[in-house]
Amino acid sequence: MAKYKLVREIDVRLADNSYPILIGQGILQNKELICRFLVSKQVLIVTNTTLASFYLPSFMTILSDRQCDVVILPDGEEYKNSASLNQIYEALISKAHHRDTTLIALGGGVVGDIAGFAASTYQRGVNFIQIPTSLLAQVDASVGGKTAINHPLGKNMIGSFYQPKAVLIDLEVLKTLSLRHFRAGLAEVIKYAILVGGALLDDVRTMLAATTDVKTVSEFLEVSDNLSDIVARCCQIKAEVVQQDERESGVRALLNLGHTVGHALEAYTHYSQWLHGEAVAIGLYCAALLSHLQCGLKQDLVNEIDELLFLARLPRRIPVSVDLNALRILMNTDKKIKNNTLRFVLIRGEGDCFLDGQVTETKLEAALESAVEGE
Ligand code: GLY
């Protein structure tokens, strides 16, 4: 049996649904490890067209002694919708999957979110395993049990909290990502670095400065030898936050730093212009500008956030073509709204973020205007 190397095991300890995050190399080829989390002879793999060509044949080999069905979705955020969800339900029902089946999400954030939502609702809930293949899903989306599909009017509008039985992170798979998809994941890494500051921020800065001109993901991984450690640290932070606040009634909302504007930009462009991480990158810059206006974030840190995003070769500015009023209206579906008031995750300093419901329309408008390209 193919051997795997475990780099780190992190437990997400929750009252009812504790589970491990296993981070390592060669995990995807290890039958014993994968099968440890299956409860019956039925499995449904949800993946996408891009990943299917890389991994599906060998992955299915290790499940060959089971009923193993597959749903291959088109690749892209614009397919995180009810049509894709129905495709999964249809496969489950037509292939007679029972309540003890296991759904395996083999893919990035889109596949994980949609497969998780299907698992949470099929026969009122079946087993679910996350095998995240994008950097973004490895450091953020696969951990914590948020599942959802998008609605044309708003991102992640229909969903549930539903924890997986395990998150299996194979770092080897990052090598097959396009550099663009890989860099999109760096936006969530930068988010964690701002949220906690200190050593993580220093290490992320060093990693990005050393890799800014690389041409491939393999080159990135050669130049920077600490990505696996950074992935593990992001997962550890996420696990700790989720343990404190599984259903986002408090501190978990801080993980939405950069996402209020990011989600609105995604909806504005019908989920087709930016990868989620790219929209979050612009959202992080907007959050920095707004924090400067609202809570006195020092200009040096605004510049530093801008520089980190630049080093990661991520978009940071709102294109001039975007109608800022329409963008503002799209923020009205933000899930942090309380008592009809939009609340923003703002930055006081590195490692010091908070939720603010006092942002005036004037300040928001000013921040968005300064984030527009060429301003
Ligand atoms: N992506 C933020 C969260 O899971 O809470």
Tab-separated table of C-alpha atoms and ligand atoms in Angstrom:
chain	number	residue	atom	x	y	z
A	1	MET	CA	0.000	0.000	0.000
A	2	ALA	CA	1.276	3.487	-0.866
A	3	LYS	CA	2.865	5.097	2.174
A	4	TYR	CA	1.984	8.579	3.319
A	5	LYS	CA	3.896	11.057	5.426
A	6	LEU	CA	1.914	12.814	8.123
A	7	VAL	CA	3.108	16.378	8.688
A	8	ARG	CA	0.539	17.391	11.309
A	9	GLU	CA	-2.664	16.176	12.909
A	10	ILE	CA	-5.013	18.793	14.343
A	11	ASP	CA	-8.221	17.902	16.130
A	12	VAL	CA	-11.319	20.049	15.823
A	13	ARG	CA	-12.937	19.433	19.216
A	14	LEU	CA	-16.651	20.131	19.217
A	15	ALA	CA	-19.354	19.024	21.625
A	16	ASP	CA	-20.991	16.610	19.171
A	17	ASN	CA	-18.870	16.440	16.066
A	18	SER	CA	-15.136	16.262	16.776
A	19	TYR	CA	-12.925	15.298	13.855
A	20	PRO	CA	-9.298	15.238	12.754
A	21	ILE	CA	-7.532	17.342	10.153
A	22	LEU	CA	-4.698	15.199	8.777
A	23	ILE	CA	-2.044	17.113	6.837
A	24	GLY	CA	0.600	15.239	4.912
A	25	GLN	CA	1.974	13.906	1.668
A	26	GLY	CA	0.618	10.910	-0.247
A	27	ILE	CA	-2.655	10.814	1.703
A	28	LEU	CA	-4.747	10.532	-1.453
A	29	GLN	CA	-3.157	7.194	-2.378
A	30	ASN	CA	-3.491	5.563	1.020
A	31	LYS	CA	-6.388	3.124	1.085
A	32	GLU	CA	-6.196	2.297	4.786
A	33	LEU	CA	-6.313	5.952	5.773
A	34	ILE	CA	-9.194	6.895	3.473
A	35	CYS	CA	-11.231	3.800	4.375
A	36	ARG	CA	-10.829	4.504	8.098
A	37	PHE	CA	-13.456	7.224	7.713
A	38	LEU	CA	-15.989	5.275	5.626
A	39	VAL	CA	-18.859	3.638	7.448
A	40	SER	CA	-20.394	1.392	4.783
A	41	LYS	CA	-19.700	-0.067	1.352
A	42	GLN	CA	-21.255	2.958	-0.373
A	43	VAL	CA	-19.360	6.078	-1.406
A	44	LEU	CA	-20.198	9.017	-3.638
A	45	ILE	CA	-17.269	11.145	-4.779
A	46	VAL	CA	-18.042	14.727	-5.790
A	47	THR	CA	-15.326	16.376	-7.835
A	48	ASN	CA	-14.926	18.644	-10.858
A	49	THR	CA	-13.839	18.192	-14.465
A	50	THR	CA	-10.307	19.512	-13.881
A	51	LEU	CA	-9.566	17.345	-10.855
A	52	ALA	CA	-11.239	14.259	-12.298
A	53	SER	CA	-8.613	14.042	-15.021
A	54	PHE	CA	-5.758	14.258	-12.480
A	55	TYR	CA	-6.932	12.124	-9.583
A	56	LEU	CA	-10.122	10.216	-10.160
A	57	PRO	CA	-8.808	7.001	-11.791
A	58	SER	CA	-6.199	6.302	-9.093
A	59	PHE	CA	-8.480	7.433	-6.270
A	60	MET	CA	-11.255	5.132	-7.459
A	61	THR	CA	-8.827	2.199	-7.480
A	62	ILE	CA	-8.483	2.361	-3.715
A	63	LEU	CA	-12.293	2.243	-3.411
A	64	SER	CA	-12.750	-0.581	-5.921
A	65	ASP	CA	-14.129	-2.990	-3.320
A	66	ARG	CA	-17.101	-0.667	-2.693
A	67	GLN	CA	-20.049	0.812	-4.547
A	68	CYS	CA	-18.272	3.961	-5.646
A	69	ASP	CA	-20.293	6.484	-7.645
A	70	VAL	CA	-19.044	9.793	-8.962
A	71	VAL	CA	-20.496	13.215	-9.743
A	72	ILE	CA	-18.220	15.393	-11.851
A	73	LEU	CA	-19.285	19.035	-11.753
A	74	PRO	CA	-18.113	21.739	-14.122
A	75	ASP	CA	-15.202	23.686	-12.629
A	76	GLY	CA	-15.939	27.174	-11.291
A	77	GLU	CA	-17.731	29.248	-8.667
A	78	GLU	CA	-20.552	29.970	-11.134
A	79	TYR	CA	-21.552	26.286	-10.876
A	80	LYS	CA	-21.980	26.358	-7.084
A	81	ASN	CA	-25.730	26.436	-7.602
A	82	SER	CA	-28.953	24.486	-7.250
A	83	ALA	CA	-28.466	22.726	-10.620
A	84	SER	CA	-25.181	21.191	-9.432
A	85	LEU	CA	-26.741	20.326	-6.086
A	86	ASN	CA	-29.586	18.502	-7.863
A	87	GLN	CA	-27.055	16.550	-9.893
A	88	ILE	CA	-25.671	15.184	-6.605
A	89	TYR	CA	-29.133	14.366	-5.196
A	90	GLU	CA	-30.046	12.607	-8.443
A	91	ALA	CA	-26.925	10.446	-8.314
A	92	LEU	CA	-27.559	9.569	-4.658
A	93	ILE	CA	-31.195	8.651	-5.239
A	94	SER	CA	-30.800	6.888	-8.588
A	95	LYS	CA	-27.898	4.778	-7.287
A	96	ALA	CA	-29.854	3.957	-4.116
A	97	HIS	CA	-27.446	5.437	-1.583
A	98	HIS	CA	-28.557	4.787	1.963
A	99	ARG	CA	-28.250	6.812	5.093
A	100	ASP	CA	-24.903	5.187	5.908
A	101	THR	CA	-23.299	6.267	2.633
A	102	THR	CA	-20.319	8.645	2.646
A	103	LEU	CA	-19.936	11.678	0.419
A	104	ILE	CA	-16.333	12.539	-0.372
A	105	ALA	CA	-15.604	16.070	-1.574
A	106	LEU	CA	-12.489	15.815	-3.727
A	107	GLY	CA	-11.868	19.361	-4.826
A	108	GLY	CA	-11.586	23.004	-3.891
A	109	GLY	CA	-13.942	25.240	-1.957
A	110	VAL	CA	-16.776	24.996	-4.484
A	111	VAL	CA	-16.831	21.189	-4.459
A	112	GLY	CA	-16.456	21.082	-0.662
A	113	ASP	CA	-19.255	23.578	-0.016
A	114	ILE	CA	-21.729	21.988	-2.384
A	115	ALA	CA	-20.938	18.352	-1.448
A	116	GLY	CA	-21.163	19.314	2.226
A	117	PHE	CA	-24.582	20.864	1.707
A	118	ALA	CA	-25.756	17.778	-0.186
A	119	ALA	CA	-24.440	15.568	2.661
A	120	SER	CA	-26.187	17.692	5.275
A	121	THR	CA	-29.555	17.422	3.558
A	122	TYR	CA	-29.649	13.998	1.844
A	123	GLN	CA	-31.848	11.768	3.989
A	124	ARG	CA	-31.435	14.452	6.718
A	125	GLY	CA	-27.679	14.005	6.876
A	126	VAL	CA	-25.069	11.461	5.795
A	127	ASN	CA	-21.331	11.042	6.403
A	128	PHE	CA	-19.032	13.462	4.728
A	129	ILE	CA	-15.257	13.676	4.199
A	130	GLN	CA	-13.365	16.678	2.898
A	131	ILE	CA	-10.319	16.096	0.691
A	132	PRO	CA	-9.447	19.693	-0.235
A	133	THR	CA	-7.246	20.048	-3.292
A	134	SER	CA	-6.850	23.828	-3.556
A	135	LEU	CA	-4.720	25.915	-1.217
A	136	LEU	CA	-7.801	28.002	-0.370
A	137	ALA	CA	-9.804	24.947	0.641
A	138	GLN	CA	-6.853	23.473	2.572
A	139	VAL	CA	-6.261	26.563	4.707
A	140	ASP	CA	-9.855	27.630	5.174
A	141	ALA	CA	-12.946	26.322	3.393
A	142	SER	CA	-12.637	22.611	4.227
A	143	VAL	CA	-12.428	23.182	7.984
A	144	GLY	CA	-15.307	24.282	10.167
A	145	GLY	CA	-18.416	22.841	8.566
A	146	LYS	CA	-19.749	25.758	6.544
A	147	THR	CA	-21.585	24.370	3.514
A	148	ALA	CA	-23.536	26.332	0.919
A	149	ILE	CA	-24.592	27.052	-2.602
A	150	ASN	CA	-24.745	30.525	-4.119
A	151	HIS	CA	-27.894	32.337	-5.235
A	152	PRO	CA	-27.719	34.748	-8.191
A	153	LEU	CA	-28.440	37.534	-5.686
A	154	GLY	CA	-25.932	36.541	-3.035
A	155	LYS	CA	-22.984	34.355	-2.194
A	156	ASN	CA	-23.511	31.298	0.055
A	157	MET	CA	-27.123	32.309	0.656
A	158	ILE	CA	-28.405	28.754	1.042
A	159	GLY	CA	-26.460	26.466	3.310
A	160	SER	CA	-25.909	24.811	6.650
A	161	PHE	CA	-23.365	24.157	9.355
A	162	TYR	CA	-22.422	20.502	8.921
A	163	GLN	CA	-19.120	19.130	10.096
A	164	PRO	CA	-17.183	16.534	8.108
A	165	LYS	CA	-15.956	13.279	9.691
A	166	ALA	CA	-12.414	14.192	8.652
A	167	VAL	CA	-10.433	16.698	6.614
A	168	LEU	CA	-7.629	14.966	4.697
A	169	ILE	CA	-5.099	17.452	3.312
A	170	ASP	CA	-2.621	16.037	0.800
A	171	LEU	CA	-0.032	18.741	0.159
A	172	GLU	CA	1.211	16.895	-2.956
A	173	VAL	CA	-1.917	17.861	-4.874
A	174	LEU	CA	-1.052	21.552	-4.731
A	175	LYS	CA	1.540	20.896	-7.464
A	176	THR	CA	-1.190	20.347	-10.046
A	177	LEU	CA	-2.906	23.693	-9.335
A	178	SER	CA	-2.511	26.531	-11.788
A	179	LEU	CA	-0.451	29.356	-10.332
A	180	ARG	CA	-3.550	31.580	-10.474
A	181	HIS	CA	-5.614	29.167	-8.349
A	182	PHE	CA	-2.723	28.665	-5.961
A	183	ARG	CA	-2.214	32.411	-5.525
A	184	ALA	CA	-5.949	32.870	-4.879
A	185	GLY	CA	-5.472	30.661	-1.804
A	186	LEU	CA	-2.748	32.998	-0.586
A	187	ALA	CA	-5.449	35.637	0.011
A	188	GLU	CA	-6.894	33.489	2.832
A	189	VAL	CA	-3.364	32.905	4.161
A	190	ILE	CA	-2.832	36.682	4.239
A	191	LYS	CA	-6.201	37.019	6.019
A	192	TYR	CA	-5.024	34.673	8.791
A	193	ALA	CA	-1.685	36.499	8.993
A	194	ILE	CA	-3.471	39.837	9.560
A	195	LEU	CA	-5.909	38.272	12.040
A	196	VAL	CA	-3.203	36.851	14.302
A	197	GLY	CA	-0.187	39.017	13.423
A	198	GLY	CA	3.182	38.177	15.042
A	199	ALA	CA	5.236	35.237	13.808
A	200	LEU	CA	2.675	34.116	11.205
A	201	LEU	CA	2.625	37.567	9.625
A	202	ASP	CA	6.455	37.619	9.575
A	203	ASP	CA	6.647	34.153	8.031
A	204	VAL	CA	3.981	34.879	5.415
A	205	ARG	CA	5.772	38.110	4.468
A	206	THR	CA	9.083	36.212	4.087
A	207	MET	CA	7.420	33.477	2.032
A	208	LEU	CA	5.691	35.946	-0.306
A	209	ALA	CA	8.789	38.102	-0.785
A	210	ALA	CA	10.788	35.007	-1.805
A	211	THR	CA	8.179	33.697	-4.242
A	212	THR	CA	6.734	36.753	-5.907
A	213	ASP	CA	8.361	36.050	-9.288
A	214	VAL	CA	7.939	32.284	-9.469
A	215	LYS	CA	6.322	30.949	-12.619
A	216	THR	CA	4.837	27.677	-11.366
A	217	VAL	CA	3.464	26.221	-8.157
A	218	SER	CA	6.311	23.663	-8.117
A	219	GLU	CA	8.798	26.539	-8.240
A	220	PHE	CA	6.922	28.242	-5.384
A	221	LEU	CA	7.190	25.053	-3.315
A	222	GLU	CA	10.901	24.727	-4.109
A	223	VAL	CA	11.697	28.329	-3.211
A	224	SER	CA	9.635	28.348	-0.022
A	225	ASP	CA	10.066	25.375	2.262
A	226	ASN	CA	7.558	26.437	4.925
A	227	LEU	CA	4.227	26.279	3.099
A	228	SER	CA	3.200	23.035	4.826
A	229	ASP	CA	3.863	24.649	8.199
A	230	ILE	CA	1.833	27.721	7.186
A	231	VAL	CA	-1.078	25.516	6.005
A	232	ALA	CA	-1.000	23.722	9.380
A	233	ARG	CA	-0.908	27.002	11.326
A	234	CYS	CA	-3.913	28.372	9.392
A	235	CYS	CA	-5.838	25.126	10.077
A	236	GLN	CA	-4.892	25.320	13.758
A	237	ILE	CA	-6.205	28.901	14.005
A	238	LYS	CA	-9.395	27.937	12.202
A	239	ALA	CA	-9.894	24.889	14.435
A	240	GLU	CA	-9.479	27.021	17.575
A	241	VAL	CA	-11.932	29.652	16.348
A	242	VAL	CA	-14.516	27.041	15.302
A	243	GLN	CA	-14.161	25.287	18.666
A	244	GLN	CA	-15.049	28.544	20.396
A	245	ASP	CA	-17.878	29.538	18.094
A	246	GLU	CA	-19.045	26.792	15.743
A	247	ARG	CA	-22.143	28.634	14.492
A	248	GLU	CA	-20.649	32.108	14.154
A	249	SER	CA	-22.439	33.940	16.899
A	250	GLY	CA	-19.238	35.747	17.884
A	251	VAL	CA	-15.540	35.398	17.188
A	252	ARG	CA	-15.918	33.238	14.059
A	253	ALA	CA	-17.276	36.277	12.213
A	254	LEU	CA	-13.721	37.681	12.269
A	255	LEU	CA	-12.748	34.984	9.743
A	256	ASN	CA	-14.841	37.026	7.323
A	257	LEU	CA	-12.190	39.726	7.155
A	258	GLY	CA	-12.241	40.995	3.568
A	259	HIS	CA	-15.292	38.930	2.675
A	260	THR	CA	-18.059	41.583	2.833
A	261	VAL	CA	-16.717	43.426	-0.196
A	262	GLY	CA	-15.258	40.183	-1.634
A	263	HIS	CA	-18.609	38.390	-1.707
A	264	ALA	CA	-20.339	41.473	-3.181
A	265	LEU	CA	-17.732	41.628	-5.960
A	266	GLU	CA	-18.296	37.961	-6.739
A	267	ALA	CA	-22.081	38.407	-6.924
A	268	TYR	CA	-21.662	41.634	-8.958
A	269	THR	CA	-19.732	39.712	-11.619
A	270	HIS	CA	-22.011	36.639	-11.420
A	271	TYR	CA	-19.164	34.601	-9.906
A	272	SER	CA	-17.305	34.610	-13.213
A	273	GLN	CA	-14.589	37.286	-13.115
A	274	TRP	CA	-12.594	36.503	-9.995
A	275	LEU	CA	-11.736	33.377	-8.102
A	276	HIS	CA	-13.071	33.605	-4.548
A	277	GLY	CA	-9.589	34.316	-3.167
A	278	GLU	CA	-9.013	37.085	-5.714
A	279	ALA	CA	-12.250	38.831	-4.696
A	280	VAL	CA	-11.225	38.420	-1.035
A	281	ALA	CA	-7.855	40.029	-1.863
A	282	ILE	CA	-9.609	43.175	-3.120
A	283	GLY	CA	-11.897	42.926	-0.063
A	284	LEU	CA	-8.868	42.819	2.258
A	285	TYR	CA	-7.503	46.008	0.744
A	286	CYS	CA	-10.950	47.655	1.108
A	287	ALA	CA	-11.098	46.473	4.755
A	288	ALA	CA	-7.701	48.075	5.370
A	289	LEU	CA	-8.806	51.390	3.826
A	290	LEU	CA	-12.069	51.342	5.781
A	291	SER	CA	-10.193	50.513	8.993
A	292	HIS	CA	-7.925	53.512	8.405
A	293	LEU	CA	-10.959	55.800	8.104
A	294	GLN	CA	-13.053	54.205	10.850
A	295	CYS	CA	-10.687	53.091	13.575
A	296	GLY	CA	-7.374	54.751	12.793
A	297	LEU	CA	-5.491	51.792	11.346
A	298	LYS	CA	-2.021	53.201	10.739
A	299	GLN	CA	-1.191	54.011	7.129
A	300	ASP	CA	1.956	51.834	7.462
A	301	LEU	CA	-0.186	48.746	8.013
A	302	VAL	CA	-2.547	49.696	5.167
A	303	ASN	CA	0.567	49.869	2.971
A	304	GLU	CA	1.873	46.600	4.350
A	305	ILE	CA	-1.399	44.782	3.556
A	306	ASP	CA	-1.317	46.259	0.061
A	307	GLU	CA	2.302	45.099	-0.286
A	308	LEU	CA	1.513	41.541	0.874
A	309	LEU	CA	-1.262	41.309	-1.710
A	310	PHE	CA	1.079	42.718	-4.335
A	311	LEU	CA	3.816	40.199	-3.450
A	312	ALA	CA	1.235	37.425	-3.780
A	313	ARG	CA	0.396	38.854	-7.233
A	314	LEU	CA	-3.260	39.204	-6.270
A	315	PRO	CA	-5.698	41.866	-7.496
A	316	ARG	CA	-6.075	44.698	-4.949
A	317	ARG	CA	-8.172	47.366	-6.673
A	318	ILE	CA	-11.828	47.623	-7.685
A	319	PRO	CA	-12.000	48.028	-11.490
A	320	VAL	CA	-13.352	51.431	-12.625
A	321	SER	CA	-16.157	49.635	-14.456
A	322	VAL	CA	-17.753	48.513	-11.170
A	323	ASP	CA	-20.822	50.541	-10.115
A	324	LEU	CA	-20.107	51.197	-6.428
A	325	ASN	CA	-23.783	51.809	-5.598
A	326	ALA	CA	-24.754	48.450	-7.036
A	327	LEU	CA	-21.877	46.881	-5.107
A	328	ARG	CA	-23.116	48.496	-1.891
A	329	ILE	CA	-26.633	47.116	-2.475
A	330	LEU	CA	-25.199	43.613	-2.893
A	331	MET	CA	-23.686	43.939	0.591
A	332	ASN	CA	-27.238	43.888	1.971
A	333	THR	CA	-27.177	40.083	1.780
A	334	ASP	CA	-24.106	39.898	4.059
A	335	LYS	CA	-24.624	37.298	6.763
A	336	LYS	CA	-23.089	39.508	9.458
A	337	ILE	CA	-26.032	41.923	9.270
A	338	LYS	CA	-27.699	42.251	12.667
A	339	ASN	CA	-30.768	44.396	13.377
A	340	ASN	CA	-30.580	45.553	9.768
A	341	THR	CA	-27.097	46.941	10.345
A	342	LEU	CA	-24.146	45.914	8.243
A	343	ARG	CA	-21.173	44.948	10.390
A	344	PHE	CA	-17.624	44.970	9.058
A	345	VAL	CA	-14.566	43.125	10.254
A	346	LEU	CA	-12.092	45.946	10.817
A	347	ILE	CA	-8.397	46.003	11.675
A	348	ARG	CA	-7.022	48.049	14.584
A	349	GLY	CA	-3.558	46.631	14.150
A	350	GLU	CA	-1.873	43.315	13.344
A	351	GLY	CA	-3.520	40.567	15.375
A	352	ASP	CA	-6.245	42.958	16.495
A	353	CYS	CA	-9.470	42.735	14.461
A	354	PHE	CA	-13.033	43.374	15.601
A	355	LEU	CA	-16.588	43.545	14.330
A	356	ASP	CA	-17.906	47.088	13.889
A	357	GLY	CA	-21.569	47.958	13.311
A	358	GLN	CA	-20.985	51.720	13.375
A	359	VAL	CA	-19.519	52.252	9.900
A	360	THR	CA	-21.312	55.160	8.222
A	361	GLU	CA	-22.326	55.115	4.581
A	362	THR	CA	-20.042	58.107	3.997
A	363	LYS	CA	-16.983	56.283	5.275
A	364	LEU	CA	-17.846	53.115	3.393
A	365	GLU	CA	-18.310	55.122	0.193
A	366	ALA	CA	-14.979	56.896	0.751
A	367	ALA	CA	-13.139	53.612	1.343
A	368	LEU	CA	-14.633	51.985	-1.761
A	369	GLU	CA	-13.825	55.042	-3.868
A	370	SER	CA	-10.202	54.990	-2.731
A	371	ALA	CA	-9.991	51.318	-3.620
A	372	VAL	CA	-10.934	51.973	-7.240
A	373	GLU	CA	-8.157	51.436	-9.774
A	374	GLY	CA	-6.196	54.616	-10.477
A	375	GLU	CA	-7.387	56.432	-7.333
B	1	GLY	N1	-14.490	31.008	5.911
B	1	GLY	C1	-14.839	31.520	7.164
B	1	GLY	C2	-15.476	30.521	8.081
B	1	GLY	O1	-15.477	29.343	7.789
B	1	GLY	O2	-15.978	30.880	9.108
